[in-house]
XYZ file of C-alpha atoms in Angstrom:
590
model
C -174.641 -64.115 -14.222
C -178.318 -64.326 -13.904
C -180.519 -64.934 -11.345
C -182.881 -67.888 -11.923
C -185.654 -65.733 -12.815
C -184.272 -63.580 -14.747
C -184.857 -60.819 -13.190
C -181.513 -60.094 -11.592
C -177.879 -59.700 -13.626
C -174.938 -59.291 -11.521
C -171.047 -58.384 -12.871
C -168.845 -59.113 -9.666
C -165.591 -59.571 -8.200
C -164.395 -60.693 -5.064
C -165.474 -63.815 -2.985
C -168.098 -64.112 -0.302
C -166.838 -66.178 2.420
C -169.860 -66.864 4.306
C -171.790 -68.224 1.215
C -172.050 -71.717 2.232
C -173.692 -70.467 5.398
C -176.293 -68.242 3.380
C -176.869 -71.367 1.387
C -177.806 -72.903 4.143
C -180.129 -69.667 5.420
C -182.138 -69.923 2.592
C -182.352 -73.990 2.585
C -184.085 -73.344 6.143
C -186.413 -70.688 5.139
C -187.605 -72.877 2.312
C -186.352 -70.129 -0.459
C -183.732 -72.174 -2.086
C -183.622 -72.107 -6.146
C -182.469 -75.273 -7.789
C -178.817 -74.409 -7.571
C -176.665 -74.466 -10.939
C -172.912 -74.875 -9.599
C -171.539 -74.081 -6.196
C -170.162 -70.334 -6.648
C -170.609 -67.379 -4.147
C -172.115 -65.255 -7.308
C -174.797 -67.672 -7.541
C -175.794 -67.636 -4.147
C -175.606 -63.975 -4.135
C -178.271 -63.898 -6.788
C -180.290 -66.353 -4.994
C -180.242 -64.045 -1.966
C -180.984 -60.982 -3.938
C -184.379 -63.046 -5.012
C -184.911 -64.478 -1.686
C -184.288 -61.496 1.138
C -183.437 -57.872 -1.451
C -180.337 -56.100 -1.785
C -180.161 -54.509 1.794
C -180.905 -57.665 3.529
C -178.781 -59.562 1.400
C -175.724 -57.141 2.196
C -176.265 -56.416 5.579
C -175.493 -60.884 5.815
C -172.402 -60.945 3.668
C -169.375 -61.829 4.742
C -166.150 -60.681 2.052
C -164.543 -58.647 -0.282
C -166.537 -57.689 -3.115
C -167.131 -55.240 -5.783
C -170.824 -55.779 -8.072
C -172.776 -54.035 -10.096
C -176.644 -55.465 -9.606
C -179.136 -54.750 -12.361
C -182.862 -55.203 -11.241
C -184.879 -55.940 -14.542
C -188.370 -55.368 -12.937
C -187.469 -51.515 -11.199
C -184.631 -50.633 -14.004
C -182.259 -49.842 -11.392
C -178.478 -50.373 -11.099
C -176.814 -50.853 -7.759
C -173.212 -50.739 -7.381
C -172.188 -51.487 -4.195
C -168.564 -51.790 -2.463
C -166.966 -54.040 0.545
C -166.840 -52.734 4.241
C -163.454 -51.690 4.115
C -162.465 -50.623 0.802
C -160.535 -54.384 -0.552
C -162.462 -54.188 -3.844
C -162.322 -51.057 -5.793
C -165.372 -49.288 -7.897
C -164.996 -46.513 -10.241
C -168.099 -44.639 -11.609
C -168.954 -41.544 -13.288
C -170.891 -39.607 -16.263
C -169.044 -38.975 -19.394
C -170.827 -37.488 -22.253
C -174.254 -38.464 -20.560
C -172.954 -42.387 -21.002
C -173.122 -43.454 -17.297
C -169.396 -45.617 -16.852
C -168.542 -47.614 -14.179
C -165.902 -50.308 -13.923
C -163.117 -52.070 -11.216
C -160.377 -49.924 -12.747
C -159.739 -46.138 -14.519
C -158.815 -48.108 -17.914
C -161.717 -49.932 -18.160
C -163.398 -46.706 -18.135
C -160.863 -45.313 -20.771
C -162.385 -47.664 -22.960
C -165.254 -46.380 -23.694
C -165.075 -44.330 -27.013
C -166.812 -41.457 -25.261
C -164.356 -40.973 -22.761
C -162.685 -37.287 -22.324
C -161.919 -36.287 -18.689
C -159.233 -33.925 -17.311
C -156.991 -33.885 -14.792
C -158.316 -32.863 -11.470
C -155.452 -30.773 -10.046
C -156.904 -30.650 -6.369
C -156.877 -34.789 -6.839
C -152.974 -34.390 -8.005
C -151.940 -32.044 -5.166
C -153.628 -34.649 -3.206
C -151.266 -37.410 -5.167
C -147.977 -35.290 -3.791
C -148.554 -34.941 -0.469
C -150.153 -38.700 0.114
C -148.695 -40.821 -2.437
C -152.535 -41.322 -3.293
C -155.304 -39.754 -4.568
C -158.080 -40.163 -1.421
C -161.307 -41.353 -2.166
C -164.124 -40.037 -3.685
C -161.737 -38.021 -5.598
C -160.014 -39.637 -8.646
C -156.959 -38.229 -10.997
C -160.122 -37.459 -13.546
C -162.703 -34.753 -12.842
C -166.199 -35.958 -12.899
C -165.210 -39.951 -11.766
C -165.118 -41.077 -8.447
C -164.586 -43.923 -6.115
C -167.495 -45.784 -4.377
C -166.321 -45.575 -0.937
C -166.090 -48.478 1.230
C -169.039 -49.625 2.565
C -171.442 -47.456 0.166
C -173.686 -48.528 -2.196
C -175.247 -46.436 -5.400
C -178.585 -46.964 -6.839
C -179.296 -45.276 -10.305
C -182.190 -45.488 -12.620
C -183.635 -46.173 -16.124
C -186.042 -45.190 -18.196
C -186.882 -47.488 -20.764
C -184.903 -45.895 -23.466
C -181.532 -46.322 -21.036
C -182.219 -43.107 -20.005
C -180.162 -42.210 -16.393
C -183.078 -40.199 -14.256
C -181.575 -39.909 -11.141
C -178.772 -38.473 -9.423
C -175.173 -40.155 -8.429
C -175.746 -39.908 -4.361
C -174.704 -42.837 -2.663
C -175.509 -44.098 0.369
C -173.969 -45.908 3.442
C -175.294 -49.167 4.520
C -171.856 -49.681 7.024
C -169.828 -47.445 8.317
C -166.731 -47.582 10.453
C -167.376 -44.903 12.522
C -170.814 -46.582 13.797
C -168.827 -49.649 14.471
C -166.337 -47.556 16.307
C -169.208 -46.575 18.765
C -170.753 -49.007 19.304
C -167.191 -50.735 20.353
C -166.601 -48.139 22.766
C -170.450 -48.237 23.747
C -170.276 -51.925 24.875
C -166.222 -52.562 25.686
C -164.701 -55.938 26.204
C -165.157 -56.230 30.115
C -162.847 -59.700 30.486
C -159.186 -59.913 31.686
C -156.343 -59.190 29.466
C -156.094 -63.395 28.903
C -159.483 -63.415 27.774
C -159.202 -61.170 25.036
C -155.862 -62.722 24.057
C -158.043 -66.336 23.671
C -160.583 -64.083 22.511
C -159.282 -62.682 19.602
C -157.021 -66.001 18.769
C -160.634 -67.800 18.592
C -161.804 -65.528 16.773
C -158.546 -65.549 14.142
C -158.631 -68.889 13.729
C -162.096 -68.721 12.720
C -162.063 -66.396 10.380
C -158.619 -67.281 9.057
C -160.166 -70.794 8.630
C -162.997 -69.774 6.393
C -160.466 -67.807 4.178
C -158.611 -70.611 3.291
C -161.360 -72.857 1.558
C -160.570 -72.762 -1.865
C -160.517 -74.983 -4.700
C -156.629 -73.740 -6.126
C -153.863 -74.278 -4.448
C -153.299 -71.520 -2.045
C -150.348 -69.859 0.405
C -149.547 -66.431 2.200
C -147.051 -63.950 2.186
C -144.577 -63.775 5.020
C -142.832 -60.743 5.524
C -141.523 -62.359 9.026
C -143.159 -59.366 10.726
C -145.829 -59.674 13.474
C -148.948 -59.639 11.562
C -147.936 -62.152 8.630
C -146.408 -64.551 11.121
C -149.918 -64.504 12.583
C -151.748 -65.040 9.503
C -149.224 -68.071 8.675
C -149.049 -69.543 12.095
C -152.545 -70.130 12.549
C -152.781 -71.096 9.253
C -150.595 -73.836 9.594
C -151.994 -75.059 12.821
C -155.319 -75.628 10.822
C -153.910 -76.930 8.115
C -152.927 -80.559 6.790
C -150.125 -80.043 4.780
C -147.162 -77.139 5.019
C -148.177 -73.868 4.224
C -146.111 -72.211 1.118
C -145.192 -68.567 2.185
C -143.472 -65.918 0.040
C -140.623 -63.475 1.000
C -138.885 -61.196 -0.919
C -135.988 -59.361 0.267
C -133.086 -56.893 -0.770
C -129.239 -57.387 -0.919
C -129.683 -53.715 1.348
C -129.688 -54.827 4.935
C -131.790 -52.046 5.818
C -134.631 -52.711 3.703
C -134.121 -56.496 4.122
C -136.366 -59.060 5.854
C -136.073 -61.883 4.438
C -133.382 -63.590 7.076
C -136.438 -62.747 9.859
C -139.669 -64.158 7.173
C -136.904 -67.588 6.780
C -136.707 -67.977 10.709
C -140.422 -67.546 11.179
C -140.280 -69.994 8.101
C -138.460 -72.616 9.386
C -139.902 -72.989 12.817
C -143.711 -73.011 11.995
C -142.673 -75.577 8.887
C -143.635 -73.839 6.183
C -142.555 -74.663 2.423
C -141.189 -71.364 2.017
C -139.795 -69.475 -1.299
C -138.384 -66.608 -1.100
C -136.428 -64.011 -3.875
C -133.504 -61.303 -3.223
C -134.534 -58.483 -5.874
C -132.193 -56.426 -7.030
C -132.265 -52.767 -9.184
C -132.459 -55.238 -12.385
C -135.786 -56.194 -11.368
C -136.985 -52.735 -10.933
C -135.953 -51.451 -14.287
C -138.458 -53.712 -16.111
C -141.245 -53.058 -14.000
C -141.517 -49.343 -13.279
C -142.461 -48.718 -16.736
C -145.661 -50.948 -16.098
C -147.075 -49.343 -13.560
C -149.161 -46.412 -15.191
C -150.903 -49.857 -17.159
C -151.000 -51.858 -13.365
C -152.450 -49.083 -11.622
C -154.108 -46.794 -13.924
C -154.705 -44.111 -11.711
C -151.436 -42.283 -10.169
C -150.379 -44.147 -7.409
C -146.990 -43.262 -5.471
C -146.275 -45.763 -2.377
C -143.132 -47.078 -3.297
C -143.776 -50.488 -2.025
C -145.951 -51.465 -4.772
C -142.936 -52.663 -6.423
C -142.229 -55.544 -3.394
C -145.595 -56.018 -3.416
C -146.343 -56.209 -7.140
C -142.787 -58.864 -6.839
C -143.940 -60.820 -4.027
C -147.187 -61.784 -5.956
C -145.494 -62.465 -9.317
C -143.351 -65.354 -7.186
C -146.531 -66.237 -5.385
C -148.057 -66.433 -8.480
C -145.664 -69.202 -9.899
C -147.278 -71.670 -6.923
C -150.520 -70.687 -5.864
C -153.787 -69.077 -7.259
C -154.794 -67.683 -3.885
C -152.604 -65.365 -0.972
C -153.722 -64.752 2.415
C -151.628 -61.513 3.324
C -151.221 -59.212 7.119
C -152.402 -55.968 5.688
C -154.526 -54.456 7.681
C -153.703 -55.129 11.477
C -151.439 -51.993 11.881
C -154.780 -49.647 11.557
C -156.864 -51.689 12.998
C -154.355 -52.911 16.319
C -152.605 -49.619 16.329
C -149.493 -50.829 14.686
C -147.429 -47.728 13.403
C -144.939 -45.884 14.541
C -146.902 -42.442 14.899
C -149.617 -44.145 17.184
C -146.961 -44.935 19.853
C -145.495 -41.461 19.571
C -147.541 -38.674 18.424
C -150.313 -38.848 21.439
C -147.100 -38.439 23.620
C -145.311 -35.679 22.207
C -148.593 -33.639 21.076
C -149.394 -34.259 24.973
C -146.050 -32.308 25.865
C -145.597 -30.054 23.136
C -149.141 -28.549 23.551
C -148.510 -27.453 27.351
C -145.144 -25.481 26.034
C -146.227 -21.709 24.795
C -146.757 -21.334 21.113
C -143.805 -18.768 20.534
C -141.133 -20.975 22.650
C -143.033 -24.276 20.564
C -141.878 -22.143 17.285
C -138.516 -21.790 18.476
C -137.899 -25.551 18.743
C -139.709 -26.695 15.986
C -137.449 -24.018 13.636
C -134.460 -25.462 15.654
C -135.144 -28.523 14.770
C -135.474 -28.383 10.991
C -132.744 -26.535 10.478
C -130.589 -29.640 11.389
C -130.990 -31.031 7.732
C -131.988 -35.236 7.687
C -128.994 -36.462 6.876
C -127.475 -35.355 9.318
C -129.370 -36.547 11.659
C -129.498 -39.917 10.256
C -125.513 -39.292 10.340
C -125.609 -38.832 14.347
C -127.977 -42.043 14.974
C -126.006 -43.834 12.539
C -122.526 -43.063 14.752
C -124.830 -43.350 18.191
C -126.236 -46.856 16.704
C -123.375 -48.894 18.740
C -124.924 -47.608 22.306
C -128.074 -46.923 21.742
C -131.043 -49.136 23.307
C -133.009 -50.625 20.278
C -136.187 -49.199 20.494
C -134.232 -45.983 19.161
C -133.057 -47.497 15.993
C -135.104 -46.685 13.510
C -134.797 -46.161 9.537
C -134.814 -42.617 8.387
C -134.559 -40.863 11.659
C -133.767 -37.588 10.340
C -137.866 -37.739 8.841
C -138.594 -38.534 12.144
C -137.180 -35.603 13.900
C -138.408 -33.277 10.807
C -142.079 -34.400 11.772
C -141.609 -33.428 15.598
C -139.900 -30.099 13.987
C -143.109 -29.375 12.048
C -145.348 -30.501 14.732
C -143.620 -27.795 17.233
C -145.352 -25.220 14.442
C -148.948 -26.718 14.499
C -151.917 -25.409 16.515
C -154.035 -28.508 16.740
C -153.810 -32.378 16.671
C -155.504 -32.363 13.288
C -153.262 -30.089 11.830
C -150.279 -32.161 13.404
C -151.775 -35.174 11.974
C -151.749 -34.147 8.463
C -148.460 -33.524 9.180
C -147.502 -36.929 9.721
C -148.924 -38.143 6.901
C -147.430 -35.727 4.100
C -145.053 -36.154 2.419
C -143.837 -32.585 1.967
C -145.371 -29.710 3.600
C -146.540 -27.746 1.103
C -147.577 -29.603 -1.969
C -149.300 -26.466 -3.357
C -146.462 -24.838 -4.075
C -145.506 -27.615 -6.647
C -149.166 -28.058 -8.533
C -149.958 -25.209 -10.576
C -153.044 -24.377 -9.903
C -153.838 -27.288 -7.536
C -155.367 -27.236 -3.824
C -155.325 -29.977 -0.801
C -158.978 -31.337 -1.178
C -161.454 -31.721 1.365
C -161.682 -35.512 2.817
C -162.359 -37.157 5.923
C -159.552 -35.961 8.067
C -160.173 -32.477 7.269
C -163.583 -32.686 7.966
C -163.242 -35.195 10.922
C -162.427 -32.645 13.836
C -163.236 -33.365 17.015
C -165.280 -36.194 17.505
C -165.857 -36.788 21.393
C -166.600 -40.479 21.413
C -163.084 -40.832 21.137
C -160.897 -40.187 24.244
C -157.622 -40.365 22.501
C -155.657 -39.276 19.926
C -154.448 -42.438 19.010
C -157.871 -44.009 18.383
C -158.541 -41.068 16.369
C -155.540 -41.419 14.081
C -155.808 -45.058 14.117
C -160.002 -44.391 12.496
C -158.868 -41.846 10.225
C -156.065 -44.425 8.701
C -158.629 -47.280 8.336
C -160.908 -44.626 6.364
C -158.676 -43.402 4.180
C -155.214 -44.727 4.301
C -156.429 -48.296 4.412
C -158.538 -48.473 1.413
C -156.988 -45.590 -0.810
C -153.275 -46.663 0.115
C -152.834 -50.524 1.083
C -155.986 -52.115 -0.390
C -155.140 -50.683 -3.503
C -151.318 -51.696 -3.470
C -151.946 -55.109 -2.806
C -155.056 -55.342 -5.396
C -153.801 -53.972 -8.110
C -150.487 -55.536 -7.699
C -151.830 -59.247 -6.979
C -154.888 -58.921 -10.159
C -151.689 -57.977 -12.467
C -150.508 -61.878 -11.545
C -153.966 -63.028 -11.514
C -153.170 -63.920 -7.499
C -156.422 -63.512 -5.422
C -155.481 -62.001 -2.307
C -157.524 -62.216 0.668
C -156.883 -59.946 3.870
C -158.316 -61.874 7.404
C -157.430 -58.578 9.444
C -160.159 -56.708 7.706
C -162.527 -59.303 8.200
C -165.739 -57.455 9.771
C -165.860 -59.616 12.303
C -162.501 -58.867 13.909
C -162.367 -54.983 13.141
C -166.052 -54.972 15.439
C -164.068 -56.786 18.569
C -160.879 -54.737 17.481
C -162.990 -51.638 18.496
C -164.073 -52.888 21.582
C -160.854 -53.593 22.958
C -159.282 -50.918 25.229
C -156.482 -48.769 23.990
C -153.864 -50.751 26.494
C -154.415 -54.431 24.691
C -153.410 -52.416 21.465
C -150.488 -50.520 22.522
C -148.850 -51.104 25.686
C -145.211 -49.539 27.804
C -144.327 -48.492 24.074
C -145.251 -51.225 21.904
C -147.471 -52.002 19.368
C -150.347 -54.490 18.367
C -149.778 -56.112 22.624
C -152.268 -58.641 21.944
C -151.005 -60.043 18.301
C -147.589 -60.513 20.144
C -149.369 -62.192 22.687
C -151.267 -64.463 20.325
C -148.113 -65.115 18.339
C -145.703 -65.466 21.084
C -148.102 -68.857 21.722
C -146.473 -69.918 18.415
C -143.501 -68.193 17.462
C -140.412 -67.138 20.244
C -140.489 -64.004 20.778
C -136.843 -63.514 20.072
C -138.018 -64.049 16.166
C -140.349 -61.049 16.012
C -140.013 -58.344 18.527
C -137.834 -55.896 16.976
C -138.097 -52.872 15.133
C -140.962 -51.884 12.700
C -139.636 -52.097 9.046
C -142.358 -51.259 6.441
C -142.284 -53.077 3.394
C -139.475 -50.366 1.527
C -136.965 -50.385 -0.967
C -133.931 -48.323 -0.843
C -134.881 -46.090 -4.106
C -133.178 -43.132 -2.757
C -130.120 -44.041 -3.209
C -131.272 -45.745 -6.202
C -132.677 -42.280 -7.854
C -129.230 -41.503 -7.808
C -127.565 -44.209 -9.934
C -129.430 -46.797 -11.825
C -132.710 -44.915 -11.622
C -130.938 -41.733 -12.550
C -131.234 -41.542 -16.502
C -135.088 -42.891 -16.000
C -136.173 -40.138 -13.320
C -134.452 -37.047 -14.833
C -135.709 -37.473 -18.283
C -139.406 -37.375 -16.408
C -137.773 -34.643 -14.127
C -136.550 -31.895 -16.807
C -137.280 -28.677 -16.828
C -138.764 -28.375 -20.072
C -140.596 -31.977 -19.534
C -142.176 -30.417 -16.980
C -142.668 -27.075 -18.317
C -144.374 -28.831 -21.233
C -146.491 -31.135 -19.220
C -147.908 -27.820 -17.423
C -149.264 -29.502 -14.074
C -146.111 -28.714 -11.874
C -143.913 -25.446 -11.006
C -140.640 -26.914 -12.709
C -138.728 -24.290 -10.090
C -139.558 -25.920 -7.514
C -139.845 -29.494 -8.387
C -135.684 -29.089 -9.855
C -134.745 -27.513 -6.527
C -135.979 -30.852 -4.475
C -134.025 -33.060 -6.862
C -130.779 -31.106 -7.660
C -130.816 -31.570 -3.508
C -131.649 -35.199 -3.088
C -128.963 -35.705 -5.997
C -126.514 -33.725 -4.035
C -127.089 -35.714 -0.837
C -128.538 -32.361 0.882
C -131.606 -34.176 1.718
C -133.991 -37.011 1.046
C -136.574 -35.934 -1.203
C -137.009 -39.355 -2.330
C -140.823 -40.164 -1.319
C -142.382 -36.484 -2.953
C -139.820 -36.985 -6.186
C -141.334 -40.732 -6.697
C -144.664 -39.133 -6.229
C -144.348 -36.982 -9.179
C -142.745 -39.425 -11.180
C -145.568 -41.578 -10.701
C -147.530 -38.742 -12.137
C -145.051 -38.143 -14.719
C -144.649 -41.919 -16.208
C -148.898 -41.987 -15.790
C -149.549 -38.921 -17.644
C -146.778 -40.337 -20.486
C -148.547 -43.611 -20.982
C -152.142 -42.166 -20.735
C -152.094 -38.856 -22.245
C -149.822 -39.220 -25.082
């Protein structure tokens, strides 16, 4: 679109949420154009006119993704959301500068020819992602969130400057200045606080001119979301559930209850292997880049059947990094706390002692133990969970225990030939003394790189494929700045997570419907790997496949899955990591 004189062009995607309210900003200052239509882009362009670019973004309110040519300066200006909703890929290729919302739109350039960056794919198998700035391609990165890039023409379409972008937000400021000026009221104020504040934002996320719903996972922070958004709405909201005939993985029975008392019109869907099989093979075309967290497939599911109803999808992503929601918040600042008062050597000992009891059987023991013990020790997979502590006995430092926690295997170098863990924020976080506890710590290095490399990717990729616009009131700016003033007890509190959401949502919901045990949003593939995944994953997974292919040690990678086929351990998370790679590199490279 272009601005009314001409002089700006804008390519965007996303939505601005507080346009209406620029509108009116620029009405008062006397600056209006004679407006065209009623869309955010427009007004966006008016701004751009009216106040510049950094003015203009330091105001917005949204998701967004744009690309902002200036006519008079030849300059381009890509610029990315706060938290990383919106993706932006950009890079040099043959001295064409490329930039685009996805990989493949890059690919379609006829001068594209990247490689493979190894470090990037090493990356890919101990994550499940590739962490931004990196990409799977050498030479094109990610704009990260909250960064804008400003590059410029000569008048032959010449690039003369560099690629160095440039933060105009950054989490970490927000983060101190939260803990600069704390929220000094009583634990009630906060709770009517924050619920204000929810309903506010929520609110503003649900004008829209389509027809419009949210999933409902029955969990705390999508019962939220749908709770509040029925209070302020007229008519029943439609939610979305999916669920599996695997009682394990299945929440469906809790997203029906949460359902059926807040009134909802809700739809949900049981999916079975069947569905699977006719999806995996899309997802090198859905995602592009390699990307490994199994639950793409619910998600990518849930927004097909949202799809059918509505055009737009509130969703709960977000509140776990921002409220301190996972598991590893509650217990890692407790056991690193203990472990690192025992002596290294006798640390060793226990940590060896403790991986040598393979996983299954330790999810054997809690499985017989189940009948008598309390709930908060039932947990999925707790065989993973005491392999963690194992390695953690073996670490020096809370970093290194940390990127413990969040691989996937503990030495992904040994199955990349040639490939190294890259540097990224974690590893060049250390110590940072504005924050007095681990948990913060863990929960700011999530919401950099987890968030928008891991979850915001998921869920966009997955609801664009089913032209669903998703929209994500958690990551809202204005409730991750008053998430970071709150202290550390209104987030987690006498062992549980996200206090004040349960508070907020126990004023809607009883509490009997959502205080259990954290499920993430899973399927069973491992045991799925073994049967009706089988023929799929060990055509990808032969020897001489891999041998051919040339990016993995095919040793090493056939030892993990002759294992996880034998039931001598679950290898399930690193195998689907490389056969993410594996289907990729077969629809992309071939």
């Amino acid at each position: 679109m272009l601005s009314v004189s001409e002089r700006f062009i804008i390519v965007y995607n996303g939505e601005i949420y507080n346009h209406l309210d620029l509108r009116g900003m620029l009405e008062m200052e006397g600056e209006p154009p004679s407006w065209r239509g009623h869309s955010d882009t427009e007004t966006m362009l008016a701004c751009f006119e009216a106040w510049g670019i950094d003015k203009t973004i330091a105001r917005i309110t949204g998701m967004f993704a744009f690309a902002l040519w200036d006519e008079q300066e030849r300059t381009l200006t890509l610029v990315r959301d706060r938290m990383g909703e919106k993706p932006l890929y950009y890079g040099i290729v043959n001295g064409t500068f490329l930039f685009g919302s996805e990989i493949k739109a890059l690919q379609c350039h006829p001068e594209f020819r990247a490689t493979v960056d190894r470090n990037a794919l090493t990356a890919l198998v101990q994550r499940s992602y590739v962490p931004g700035p990196y990409t799977i391609y050498s030479g094109i990165s990610k704009l990260q969130p909250g960064h804008m890039l400003t590059v410029n023409f000569n008048a032959d379409g010449v690039l003369t400057s560099d690629l160095n972008s440039r933060p105009y937000w950054q989490l970490r400021d927000t983060v101190e200045q939260g803990l600069a000026s704390p929220f000094i009221g009583s634990d009630d104020d906060a709770v009517s606080e924050l619920r204000k504040l929810l309903v506010e934002v929520i609110t503003s996320q649900m004008i829209s001119d389509v027809p419009l719903g949210t999933f409902l996972s029955g969990g705390i922070d999508s019962s939220l979301v749908t709770a509040i958004m029925q209070e302020v709405s007229s008519r029943p909201v439609r939610t979305f559930s999916i669920g599996f005939d695997d009682k394990q993985f299945d929440e469906s029975e809790s997203a029906r209850a949460v359902a059926d008392h807040i009134g909802s019109e809700h739809v949900e869907l049981i999916v079975t292997p069947e569905h699977l099989m006719g999806l995996i093979p899309r997802l090198p075309e859905i995602y592009s880049e390699p990307f490994a967290d199994s639950s793409q497939l619910p998600t990518f599911l849930v927004s097909q059947l949202a799809r059918e109803h509505v055009t737009v999808a509130l969703t709960g992503d977000g509140a776990d990094e921002i409220f301190g929601g996972y598991n590893r918040y509650m217990a890692a600042g407790k056991v690193w706390k203990y472990a690192s008062r025992i002596p290294a050597p006798l640390r060793g000992m226990i940590g060896e002692t403790l991986l040598s009891v393979p996983k299954s059987s330790w999810d054997g023991l809690f499985r017989a133990l189940s009948p008598v013990l309390p709930r908060r020790f039932h947990a999925r997979g707790p065989g993973g969970k005491f392999h963690k502590i194992g390695q953690l006995f073996k670490l020096k430092s809370r970093g290194e225990y940390y990127e413990s926690l969040i691989s996937l295997t503990p030495d992904p170098e040994a199955l990349v030939i040639g490939g190294q863990v890259p540097v990224t924020a974690i590893s060049q976080s250390g110590p940072w003394p504005g924050l007095n506890s681990f948990e913060q710590w863990m929960m700011l290095m999530d919401a950099e790189t987890y968030l928008p490399d891991d979850i915001c990717v998921k869920v966009d990729r997955a609801s664009m494929a089913n032209s669903l616009e998703t929209r994500t009131p958690y990551l809202d700016r204005r409730i991750v700045e008053f998430a970071w003033r709150l202290p550390l007890d209104l987030k987690i509190r006498n062992g549980s997570s996200k206090w004040i959401l349960r508070e907020i949502l126990a004023g809607y919901v009883p509490r009997a419907l959502f205080e259990r045990p954290k499920s993430g949003f899973g399927i069973p593939f491992g045991k799925w790997l073994r049967d009706p995944l089988y023929d799929w994953a060990e055509e990808l997974l032969g020897e001489e496949r891999l041998r051919t292919g040339g990016y993995f040690n095919p040793e090493n990678i056939r030892k993990l899955w002759e294992a996880h086929l034998a039931g001598k351990g679950n290898h399930e998370y690193v195998l689907w990591n490389i056969l993410m790679f594996q289907s990729w590199q077969e629809h992309w490279e071939h």
